[in-house]
Short mmCIF file of C-alpha atoms and ligand atoms in Angstrom, two decimals:
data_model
loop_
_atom_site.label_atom_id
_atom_site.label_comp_id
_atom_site.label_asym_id
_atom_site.label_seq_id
_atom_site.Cartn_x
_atom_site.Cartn_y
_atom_site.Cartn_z
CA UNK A 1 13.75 -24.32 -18.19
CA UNK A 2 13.32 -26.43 -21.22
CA UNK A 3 11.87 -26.67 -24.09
CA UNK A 4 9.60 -28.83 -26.09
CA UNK A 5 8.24 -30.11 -29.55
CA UNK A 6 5.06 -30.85 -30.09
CA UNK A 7 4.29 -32.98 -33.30
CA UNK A 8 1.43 -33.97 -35.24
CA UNK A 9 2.55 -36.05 -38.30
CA UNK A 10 0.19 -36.62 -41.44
CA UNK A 11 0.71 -38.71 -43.88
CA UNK A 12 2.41 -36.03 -46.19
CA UNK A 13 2.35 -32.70 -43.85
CA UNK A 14 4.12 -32.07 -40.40
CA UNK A 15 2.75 -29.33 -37.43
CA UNK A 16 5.00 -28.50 -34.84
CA UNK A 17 5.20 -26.25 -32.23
CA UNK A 18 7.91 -25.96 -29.99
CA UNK A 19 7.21 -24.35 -25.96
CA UNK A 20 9.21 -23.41 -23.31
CA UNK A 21 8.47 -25.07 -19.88
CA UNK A 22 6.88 -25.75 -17.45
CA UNK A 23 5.89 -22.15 -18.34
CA UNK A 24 4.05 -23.34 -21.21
CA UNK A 25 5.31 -20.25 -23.46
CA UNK A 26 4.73 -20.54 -27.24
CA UNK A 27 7.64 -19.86 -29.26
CA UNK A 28 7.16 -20.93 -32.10
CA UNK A 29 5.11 -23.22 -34.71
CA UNK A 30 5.30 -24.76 -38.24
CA UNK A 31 3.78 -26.60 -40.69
CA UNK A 32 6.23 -28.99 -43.51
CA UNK A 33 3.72 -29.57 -46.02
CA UNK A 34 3.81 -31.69 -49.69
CA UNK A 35 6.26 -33.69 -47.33
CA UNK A 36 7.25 -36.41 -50.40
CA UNK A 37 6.23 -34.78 -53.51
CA UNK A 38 7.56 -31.54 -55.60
CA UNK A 39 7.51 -27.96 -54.15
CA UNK A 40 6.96 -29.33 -50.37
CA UNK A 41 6.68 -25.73 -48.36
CA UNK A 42 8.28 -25.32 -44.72
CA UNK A 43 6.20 -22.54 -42.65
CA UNK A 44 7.66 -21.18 -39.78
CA UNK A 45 6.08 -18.51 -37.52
CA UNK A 46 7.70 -16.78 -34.45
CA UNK A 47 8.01 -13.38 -32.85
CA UNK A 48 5.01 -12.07 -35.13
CA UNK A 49 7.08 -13.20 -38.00
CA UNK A 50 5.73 -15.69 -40.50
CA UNK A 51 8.75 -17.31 -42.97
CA UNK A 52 8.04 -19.66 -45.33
CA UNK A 53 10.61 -21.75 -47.70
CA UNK A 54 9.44 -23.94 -50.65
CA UNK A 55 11.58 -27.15 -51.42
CA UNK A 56 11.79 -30.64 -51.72
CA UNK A 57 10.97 -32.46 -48.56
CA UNK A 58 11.91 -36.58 -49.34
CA UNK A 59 10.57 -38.09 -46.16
CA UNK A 60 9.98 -37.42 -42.76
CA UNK A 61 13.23 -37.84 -41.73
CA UNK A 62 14.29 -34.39 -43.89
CA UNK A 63 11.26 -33.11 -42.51
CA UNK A 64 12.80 -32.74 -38.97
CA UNK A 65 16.01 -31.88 -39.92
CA UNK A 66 14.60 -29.24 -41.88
CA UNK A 67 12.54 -28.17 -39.09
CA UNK A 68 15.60 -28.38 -36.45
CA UNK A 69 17.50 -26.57 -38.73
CA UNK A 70 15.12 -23.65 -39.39
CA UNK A 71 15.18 -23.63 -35.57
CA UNK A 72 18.32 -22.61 -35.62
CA UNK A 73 18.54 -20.49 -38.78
CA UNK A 74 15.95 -18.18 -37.15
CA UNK A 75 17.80 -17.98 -33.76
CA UNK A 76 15.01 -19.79 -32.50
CA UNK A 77 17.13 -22.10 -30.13
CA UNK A 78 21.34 -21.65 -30.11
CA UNK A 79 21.91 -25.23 -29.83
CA UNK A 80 19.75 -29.16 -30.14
CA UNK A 81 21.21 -29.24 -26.16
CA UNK A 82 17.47 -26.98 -25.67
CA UNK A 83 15.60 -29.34 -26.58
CA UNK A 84 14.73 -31.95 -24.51
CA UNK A 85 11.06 -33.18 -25.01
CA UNK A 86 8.89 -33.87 -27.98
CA UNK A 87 5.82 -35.67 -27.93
CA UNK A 88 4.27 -36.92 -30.70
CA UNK A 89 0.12 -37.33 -31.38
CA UNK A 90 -0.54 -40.85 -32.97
CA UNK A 91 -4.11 -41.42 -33.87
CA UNK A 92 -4.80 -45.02 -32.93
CA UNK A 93 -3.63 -46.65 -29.72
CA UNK A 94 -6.55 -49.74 -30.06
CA UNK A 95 -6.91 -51.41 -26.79
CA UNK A 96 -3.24 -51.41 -25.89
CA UNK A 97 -2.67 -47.74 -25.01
CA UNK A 98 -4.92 -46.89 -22.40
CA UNK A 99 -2.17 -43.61 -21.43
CA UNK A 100 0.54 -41.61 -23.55
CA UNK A 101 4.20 -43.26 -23.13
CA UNK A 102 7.76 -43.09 -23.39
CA UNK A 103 9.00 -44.34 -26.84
CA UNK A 104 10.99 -47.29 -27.29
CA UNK A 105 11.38 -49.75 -30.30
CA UNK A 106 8.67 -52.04 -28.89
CA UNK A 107 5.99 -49.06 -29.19
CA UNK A 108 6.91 -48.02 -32.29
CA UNK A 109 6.57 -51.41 -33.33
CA UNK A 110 2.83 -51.45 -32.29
CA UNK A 111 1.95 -48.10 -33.19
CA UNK A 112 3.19 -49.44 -36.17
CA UNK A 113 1.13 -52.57 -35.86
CA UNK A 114 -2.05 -50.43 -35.13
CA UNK A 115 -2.32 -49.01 -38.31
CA UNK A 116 -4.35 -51.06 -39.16
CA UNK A 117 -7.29 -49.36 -37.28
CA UNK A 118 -5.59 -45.98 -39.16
CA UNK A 119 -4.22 -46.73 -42.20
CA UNK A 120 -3.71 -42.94 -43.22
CA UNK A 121 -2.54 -41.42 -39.55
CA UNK A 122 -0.47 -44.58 -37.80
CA UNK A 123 2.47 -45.35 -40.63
CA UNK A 124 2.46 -41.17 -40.67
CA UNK A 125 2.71 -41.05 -37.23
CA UNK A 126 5.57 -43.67 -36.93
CA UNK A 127 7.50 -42.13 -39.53
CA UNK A 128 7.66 -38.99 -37.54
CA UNK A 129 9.09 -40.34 -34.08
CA UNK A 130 11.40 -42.70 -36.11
CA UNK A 131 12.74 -39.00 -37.45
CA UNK A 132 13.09 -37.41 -34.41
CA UNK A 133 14.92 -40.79 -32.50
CA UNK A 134 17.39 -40.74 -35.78
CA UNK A 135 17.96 -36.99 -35.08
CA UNK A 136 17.35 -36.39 -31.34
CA UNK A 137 18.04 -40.05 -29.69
CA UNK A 138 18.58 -38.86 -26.21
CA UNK A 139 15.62 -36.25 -25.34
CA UNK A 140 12.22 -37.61 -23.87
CA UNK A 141 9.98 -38.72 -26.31
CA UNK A 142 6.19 -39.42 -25.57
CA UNK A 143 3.31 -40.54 -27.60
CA UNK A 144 -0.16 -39.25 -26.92
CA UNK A 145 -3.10 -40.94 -28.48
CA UNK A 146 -6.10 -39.67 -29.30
CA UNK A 147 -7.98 -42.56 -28.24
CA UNK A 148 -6.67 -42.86 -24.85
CA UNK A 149 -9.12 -40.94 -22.96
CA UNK A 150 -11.84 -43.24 -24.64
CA UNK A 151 -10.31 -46.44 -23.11
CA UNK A 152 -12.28 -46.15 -19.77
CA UNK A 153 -16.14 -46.12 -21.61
CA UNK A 154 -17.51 -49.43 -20.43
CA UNK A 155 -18.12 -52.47 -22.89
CA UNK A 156 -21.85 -51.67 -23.60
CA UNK A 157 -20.98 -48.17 -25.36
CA UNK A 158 -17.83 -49.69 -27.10
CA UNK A 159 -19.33 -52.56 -28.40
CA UNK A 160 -21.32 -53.04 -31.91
CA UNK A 161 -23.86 -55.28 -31.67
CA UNK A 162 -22.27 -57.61 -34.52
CA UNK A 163 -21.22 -61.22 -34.24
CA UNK A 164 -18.46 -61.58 -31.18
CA UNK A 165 -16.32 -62.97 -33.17
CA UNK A 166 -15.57 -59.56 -34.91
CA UNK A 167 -14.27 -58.11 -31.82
CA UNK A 168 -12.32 -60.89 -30.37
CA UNK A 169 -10.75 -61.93 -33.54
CA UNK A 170 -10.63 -58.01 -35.82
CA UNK A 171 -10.85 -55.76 -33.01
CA UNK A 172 -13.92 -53.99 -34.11
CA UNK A 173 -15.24 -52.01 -31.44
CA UNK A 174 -15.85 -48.09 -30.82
CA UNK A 175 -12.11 -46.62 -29.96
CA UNK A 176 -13.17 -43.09 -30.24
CA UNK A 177 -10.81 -40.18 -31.00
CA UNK A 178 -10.20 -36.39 -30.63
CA UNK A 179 -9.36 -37.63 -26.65
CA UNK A 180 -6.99 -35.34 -25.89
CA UNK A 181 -8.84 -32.31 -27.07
CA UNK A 182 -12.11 -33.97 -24.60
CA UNK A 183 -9.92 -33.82 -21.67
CA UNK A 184 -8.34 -30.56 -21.90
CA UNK A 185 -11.86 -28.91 -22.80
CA UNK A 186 -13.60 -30.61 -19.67
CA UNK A 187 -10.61 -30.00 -17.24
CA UNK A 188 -10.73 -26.64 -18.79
CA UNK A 189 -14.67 -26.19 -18.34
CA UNK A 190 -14.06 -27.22 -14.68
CA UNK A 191 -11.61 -24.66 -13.41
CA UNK A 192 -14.34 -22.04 -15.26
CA UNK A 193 -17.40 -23.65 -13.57
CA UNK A 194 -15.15 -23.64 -10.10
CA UNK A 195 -16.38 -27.04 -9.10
CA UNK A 196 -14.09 -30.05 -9.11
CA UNK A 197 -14.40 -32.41 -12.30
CA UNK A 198 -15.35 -35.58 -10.05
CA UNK A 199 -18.40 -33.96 -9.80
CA UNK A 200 -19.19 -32.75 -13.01
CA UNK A 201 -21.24 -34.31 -15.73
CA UNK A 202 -20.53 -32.89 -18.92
CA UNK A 203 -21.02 -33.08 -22.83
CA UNK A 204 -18.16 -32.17 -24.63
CA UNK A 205 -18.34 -30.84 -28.80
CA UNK A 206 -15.37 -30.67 -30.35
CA UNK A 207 -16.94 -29.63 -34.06
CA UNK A 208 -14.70 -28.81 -36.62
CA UNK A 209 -13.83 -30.32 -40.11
CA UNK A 210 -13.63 -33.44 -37.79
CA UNK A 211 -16.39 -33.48 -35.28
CA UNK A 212 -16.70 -35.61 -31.84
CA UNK A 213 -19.20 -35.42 -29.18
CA UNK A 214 -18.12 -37.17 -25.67
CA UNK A 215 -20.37 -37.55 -22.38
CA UNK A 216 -17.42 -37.16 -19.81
CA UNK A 217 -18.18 -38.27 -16.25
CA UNK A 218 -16.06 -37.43 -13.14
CA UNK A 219 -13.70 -36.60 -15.61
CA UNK A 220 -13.80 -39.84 -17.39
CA UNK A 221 -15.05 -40.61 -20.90
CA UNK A 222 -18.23 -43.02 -20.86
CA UNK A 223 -19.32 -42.74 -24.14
CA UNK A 224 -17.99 -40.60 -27.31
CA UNK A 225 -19.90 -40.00 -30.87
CA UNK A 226 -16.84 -41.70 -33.01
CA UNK A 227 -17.02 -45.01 -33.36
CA UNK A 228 -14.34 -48.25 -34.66
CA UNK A 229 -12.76 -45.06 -37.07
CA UNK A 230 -13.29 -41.34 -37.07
CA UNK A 231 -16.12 -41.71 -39.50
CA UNK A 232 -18.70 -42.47 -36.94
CA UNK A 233 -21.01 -39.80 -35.03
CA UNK A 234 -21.98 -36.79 -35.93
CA UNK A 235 -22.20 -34.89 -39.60
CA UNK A 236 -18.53 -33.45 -40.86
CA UNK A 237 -17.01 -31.07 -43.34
CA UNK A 238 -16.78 -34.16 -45.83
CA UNK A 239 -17.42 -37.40 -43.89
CA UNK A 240 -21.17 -39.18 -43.18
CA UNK A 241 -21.06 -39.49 -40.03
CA UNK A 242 -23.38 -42.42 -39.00
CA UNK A 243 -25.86 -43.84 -41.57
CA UNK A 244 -27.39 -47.26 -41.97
CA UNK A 245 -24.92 -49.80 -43.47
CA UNK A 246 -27.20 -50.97 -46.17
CA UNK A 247 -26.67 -47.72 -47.53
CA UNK A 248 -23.72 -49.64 -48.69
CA UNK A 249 -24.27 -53.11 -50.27
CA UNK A 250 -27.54 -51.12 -51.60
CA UNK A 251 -25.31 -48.86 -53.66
CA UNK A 252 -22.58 -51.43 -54.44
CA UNK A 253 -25.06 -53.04 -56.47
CA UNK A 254 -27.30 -50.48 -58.49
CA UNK A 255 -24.61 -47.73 -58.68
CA UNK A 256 -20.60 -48.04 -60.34
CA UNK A 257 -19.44 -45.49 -57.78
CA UNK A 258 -18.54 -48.26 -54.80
CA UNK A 259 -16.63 -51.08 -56.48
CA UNK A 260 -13.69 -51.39 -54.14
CA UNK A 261 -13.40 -50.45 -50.36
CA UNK A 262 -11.22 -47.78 -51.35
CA UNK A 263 -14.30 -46.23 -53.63
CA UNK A 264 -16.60 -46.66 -50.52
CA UNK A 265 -13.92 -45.67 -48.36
CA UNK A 266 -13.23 -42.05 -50.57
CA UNK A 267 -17.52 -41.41 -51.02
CA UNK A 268 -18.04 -41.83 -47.18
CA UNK A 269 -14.93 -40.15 -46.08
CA UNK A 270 -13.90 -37.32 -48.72
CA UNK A 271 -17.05 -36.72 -50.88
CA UNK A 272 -20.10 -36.42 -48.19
CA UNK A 273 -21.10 -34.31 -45.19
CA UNK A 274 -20.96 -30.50 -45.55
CA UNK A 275 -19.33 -31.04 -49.15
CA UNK A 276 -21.35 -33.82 -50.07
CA UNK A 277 -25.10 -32.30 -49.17
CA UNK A 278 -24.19 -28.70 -50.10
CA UNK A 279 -22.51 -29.76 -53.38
CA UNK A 280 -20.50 -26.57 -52.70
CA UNK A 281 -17.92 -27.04 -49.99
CA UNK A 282 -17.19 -28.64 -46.67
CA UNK A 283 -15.96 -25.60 -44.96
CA UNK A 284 -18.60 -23.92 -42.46
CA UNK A 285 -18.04 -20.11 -43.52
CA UNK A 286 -18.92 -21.24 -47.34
CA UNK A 287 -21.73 -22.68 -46.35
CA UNK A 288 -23.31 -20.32 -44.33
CA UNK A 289 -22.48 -17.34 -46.87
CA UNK A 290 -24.06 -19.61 -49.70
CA UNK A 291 -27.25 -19.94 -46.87
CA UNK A 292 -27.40 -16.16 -46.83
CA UNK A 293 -27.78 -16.05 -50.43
CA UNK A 294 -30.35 -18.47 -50.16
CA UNK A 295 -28.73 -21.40 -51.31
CA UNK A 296 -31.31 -24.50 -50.43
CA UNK A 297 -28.50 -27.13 -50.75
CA UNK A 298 -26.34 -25.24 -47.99
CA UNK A 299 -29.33 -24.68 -45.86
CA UNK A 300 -29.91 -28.14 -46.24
CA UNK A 301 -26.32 -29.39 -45.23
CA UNK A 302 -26.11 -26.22 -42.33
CA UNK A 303 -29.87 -28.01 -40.92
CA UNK A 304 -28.35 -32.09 -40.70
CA UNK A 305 -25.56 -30.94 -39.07
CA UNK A 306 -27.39 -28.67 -36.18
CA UNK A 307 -29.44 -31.93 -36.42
CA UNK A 308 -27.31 -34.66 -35.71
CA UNK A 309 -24.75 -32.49 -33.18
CA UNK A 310 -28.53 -32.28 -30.98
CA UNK A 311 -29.27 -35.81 -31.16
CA UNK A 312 -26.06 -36.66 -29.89
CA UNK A 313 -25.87 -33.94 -26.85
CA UNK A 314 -29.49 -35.70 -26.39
CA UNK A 315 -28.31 -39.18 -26.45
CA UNK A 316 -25.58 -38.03 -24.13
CA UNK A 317 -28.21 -36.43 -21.61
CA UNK A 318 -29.73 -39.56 -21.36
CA UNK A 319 -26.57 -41.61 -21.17
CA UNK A 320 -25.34 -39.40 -18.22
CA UNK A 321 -28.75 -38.96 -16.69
CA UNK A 322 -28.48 -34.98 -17.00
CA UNK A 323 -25.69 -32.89 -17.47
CA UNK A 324 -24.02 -29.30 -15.67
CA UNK A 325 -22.52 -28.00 -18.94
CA UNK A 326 -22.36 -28.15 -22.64
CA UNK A 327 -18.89 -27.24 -24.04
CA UNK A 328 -18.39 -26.91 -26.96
CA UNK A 329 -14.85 -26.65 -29.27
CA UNK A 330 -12.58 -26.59 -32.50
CA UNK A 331 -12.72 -24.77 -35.84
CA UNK A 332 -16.46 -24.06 -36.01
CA UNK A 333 -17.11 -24.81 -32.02
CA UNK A 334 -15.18 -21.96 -30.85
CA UNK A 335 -16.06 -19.58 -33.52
CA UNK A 336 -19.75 -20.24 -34.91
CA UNK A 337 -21.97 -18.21 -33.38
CA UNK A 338 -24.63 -19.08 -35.83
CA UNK A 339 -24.44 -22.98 -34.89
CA UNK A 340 -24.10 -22.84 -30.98
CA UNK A 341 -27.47 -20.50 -31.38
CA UNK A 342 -29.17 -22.92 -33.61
CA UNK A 343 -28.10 -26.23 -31.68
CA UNK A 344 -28.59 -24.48 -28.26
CA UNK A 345 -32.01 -23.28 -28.92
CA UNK A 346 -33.30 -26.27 -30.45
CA UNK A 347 -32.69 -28.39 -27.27
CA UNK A 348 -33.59 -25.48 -24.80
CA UNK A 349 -36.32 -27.95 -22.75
CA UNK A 350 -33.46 -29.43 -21.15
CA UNK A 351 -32.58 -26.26 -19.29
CA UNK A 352 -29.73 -24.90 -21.55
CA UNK A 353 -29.65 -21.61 -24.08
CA UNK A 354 -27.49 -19.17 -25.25
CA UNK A 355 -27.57 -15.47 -23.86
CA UNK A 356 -27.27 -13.44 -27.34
CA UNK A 357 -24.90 -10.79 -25.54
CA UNK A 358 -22.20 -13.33 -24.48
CA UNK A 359 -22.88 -15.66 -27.90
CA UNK A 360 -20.85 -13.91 -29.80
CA UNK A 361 -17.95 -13.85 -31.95
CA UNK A 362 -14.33 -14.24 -29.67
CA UNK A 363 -16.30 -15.50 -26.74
CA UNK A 364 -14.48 -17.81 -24.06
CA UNK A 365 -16.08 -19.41 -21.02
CA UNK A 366 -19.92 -19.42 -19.97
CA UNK A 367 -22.13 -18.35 -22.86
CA UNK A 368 -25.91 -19.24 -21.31
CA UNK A 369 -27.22 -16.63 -18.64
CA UNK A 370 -27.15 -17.29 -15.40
CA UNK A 371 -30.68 -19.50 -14.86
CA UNK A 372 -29.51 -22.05 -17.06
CA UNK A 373 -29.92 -25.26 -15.52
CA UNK A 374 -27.14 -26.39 -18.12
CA UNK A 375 -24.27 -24.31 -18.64
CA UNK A 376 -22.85 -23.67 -22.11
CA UNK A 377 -19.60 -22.79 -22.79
CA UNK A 378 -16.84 -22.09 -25.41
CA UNK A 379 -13.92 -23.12 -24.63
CA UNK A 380 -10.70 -23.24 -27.27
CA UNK A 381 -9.34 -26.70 -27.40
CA UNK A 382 -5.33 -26.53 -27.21
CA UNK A 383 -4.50 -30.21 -28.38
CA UNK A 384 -0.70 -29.24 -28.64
CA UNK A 385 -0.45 -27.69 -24.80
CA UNK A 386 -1.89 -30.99 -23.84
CA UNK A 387 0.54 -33.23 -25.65
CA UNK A 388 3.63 -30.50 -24.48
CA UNK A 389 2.08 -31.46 -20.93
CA UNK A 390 2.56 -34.93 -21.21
CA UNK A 391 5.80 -34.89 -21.82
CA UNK A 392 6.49 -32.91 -18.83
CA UNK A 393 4.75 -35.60 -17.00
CA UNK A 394 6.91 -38.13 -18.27
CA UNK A 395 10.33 -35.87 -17.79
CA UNK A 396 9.33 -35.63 -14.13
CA UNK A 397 8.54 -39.17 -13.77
P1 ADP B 1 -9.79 -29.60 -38.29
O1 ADP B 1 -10.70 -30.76 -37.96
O2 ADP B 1 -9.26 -29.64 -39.70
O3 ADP B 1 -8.75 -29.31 -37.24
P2 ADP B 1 -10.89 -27.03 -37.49
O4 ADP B 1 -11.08 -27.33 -36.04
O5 ADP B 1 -9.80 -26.11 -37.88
O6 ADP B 1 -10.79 -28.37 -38.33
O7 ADP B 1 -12.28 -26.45 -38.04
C1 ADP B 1 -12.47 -26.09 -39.37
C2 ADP B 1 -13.89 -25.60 -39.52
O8 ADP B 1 -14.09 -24.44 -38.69
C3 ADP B 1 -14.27 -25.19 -40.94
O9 ADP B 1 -15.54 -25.73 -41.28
C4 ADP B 1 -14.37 -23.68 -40.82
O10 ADP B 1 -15.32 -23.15 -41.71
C5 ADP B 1 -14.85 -23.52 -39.41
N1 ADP B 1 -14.69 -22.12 -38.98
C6 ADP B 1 -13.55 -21.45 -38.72
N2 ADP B 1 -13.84 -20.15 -38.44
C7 ADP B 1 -15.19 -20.02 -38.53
C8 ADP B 1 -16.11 -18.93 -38.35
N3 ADP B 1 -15.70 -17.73 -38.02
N4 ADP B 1 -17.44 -19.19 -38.53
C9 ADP B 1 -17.87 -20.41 -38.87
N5 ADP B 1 -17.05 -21.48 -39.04
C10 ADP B 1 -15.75 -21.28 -38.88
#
């Protein structure tokens, strides 16, 4: 019996959650936010109990100590002997990480080196295993990337049709991202189906602030709505999504809102989708309490995004030539009724819908009745479990 760390590092915030295995037992998870500025706050929950600490967090480094510490404090573990795995989510592993791995200074180095394909997430990311190999040197530590399970789609889905040159010398292709939250969810909707995976096409929705659609085939992904960053595909809580570029040199020049990259960056990342439409908020719940009250702008933002999440399941039933089962995952995914109804129904011609006595709130596994020709299902996405499970992997290895 051991136990290990999950960690997902952001650029000023650190989640954690720490399992015993192989039984896969949660016992407990945190969050170290305002890591870097004044009044950071240290959350710890365990045992029902939910204690939370505000002080100043310098860098990531303190972060983990703090966090090892509190581990202790709260009789969490007795000693740091417990602990030997942690595996850490980075968010870009570009071309070079087609599988998670075991850390050593060279792959620090180039997650490092790929930040430049994530400029927020990478240097975040890095920080945090650099903490825990300061702290923890001798215990197994694995990176998982999120683009990973996007590394087998085949050239013609990962390529923009943009001068060659582009990719070969800036690396500008589709890398995808949300993977490991795609794999668990199909492997998942597999084992509830009761057919193996290698025969199973599916179309995978993880939709929550962040929002990815994949086509997964045998198990593998072939194609996946996020494209060179995670600004591509489908509408989001406060990011486009795709639109046509010339949206972009159009407004450069008769507006004074996209003079830098960073201004273009911050309107298409942080100021549109849900938030941007709606002029209210990005969050789901707000909008579809503002919809009730007949708010045209949030009926407005609620309608692209049912919208654009059916074009891509239909672009993905074409691209896998049919499909057994729609799955879909995440914040609004596993607990929007109101949007599996409204995408579902929209696209019933292609043999899927929603039974309205298993469509509702809490509901896991196979929501459509049994005719459907396409299976939907809910099933909660557990990114964490799958990173804890890689490091077993590894520890066994
Ligand atoms: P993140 O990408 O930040 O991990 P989440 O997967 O947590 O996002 O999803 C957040 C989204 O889920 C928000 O838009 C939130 O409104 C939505 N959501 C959560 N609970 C509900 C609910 N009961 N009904 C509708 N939307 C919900």
């Amino acid at each position: 019996m051991s136990k290990t760390i999950s960690i997902n590092a952001g650029s000023s915030s650190l989640k954690w959650q720490l399992y015993l295995m192989p039984e896969e037992k949660v016992l407990a998870k945190g969050l170290l936010e305002r890591i870097g500025l004044k009044d950071s706050i240290s959350t710890v929950k365990f045992d029902g109990r939910s204690e939370k600490q505000v002080l100043d967090i310098e860098d990531h480094t303190q972060a983990v100590k703090i966090l090892l510490d509190d581990l202790k404090r709260f009789n969490i573990i007795e000693s740091y002997d417990e602990i030997t795995g942690v595996g850490h989510r980075v968010v870009a592993g570009g071309e070079y990480f087609k599988d998670s791995a075991l850390v050593d200074e060279e792959v620090i180095q180039k997650v490092e080196e790929l930040s430049l394909l994530a400029p927020l997430h990478n240097p975040a990311n890095a920080a945090g295993i650099r903490a825990f190999r300061e702290i923890l040197p001798d215990i197994t530590s694995v990176v998982v990337f999120d683009t990973s399970f996007h590394t087998t789609m085949p050239e013609k889905a990962y390529r923009y049709p943009i001068p060659t040159k582009y990719y070969t010398e800036n690396k500008v292709r589709k890398y995808g991202a949300h993977g490991t939250s795609h794999e668990y969810v199909a492997k998942e909707a597999a084992k509830v189906l009761g057919r193996p995976i290698e025969e199973l096409k599916l179309i995978t929705c993880h939709i929550g602030n962040g929002a990815s659609i994949t086509a997964v085939d045998k198990g593998v992904s072939v194609d996946t709505s996020m494209g060179f960053t995670p600004l591509g595909g489908v509408m989001m809580g406060t990011r486009t999504g795709d639109i046509d570029p010339a949206i972009i040199p159009y407004l450069m020049q008769y507006t004074d809102d996209f003079n830098t990259p960073e201004d273009i960056s911050r309107v298409l990342n942080r100021e549109s989708g849900l938030l941007g439409v709606s002029e209210k908020s990005s969050d789901m719940r707000d909008i579809h309490e503002a919809m009730r009250a007949g708010d045209a702008k949030a009926q407005l933002a609620n309608d692209i995004f049912v919208d654009r999440i059916q074009k891509y399941i239909g672009q993905y039933l074409a691209v896998l030539n049919g499909a057994d089962a729609i799955i879909f995952t995440a914040g609004i995914g596993e607990n929007s009724v109101t949007i599996r109804r409204l995408v579902v129904e929209g696209i019933s011609w292609f043999g899927c819908n929603v039974d309205p006595e298993k469509n509702v709130y809490g509901a896991e596994g196979v929501i459509s009745s049994p005719d459907a020709k396409v299976k939907v299902l809910v099933i909660p996405t557990d990114e964490e479990l799958v990173i804890a499970r890689d490091v077993e992997r590894f520890k066994n290895q």
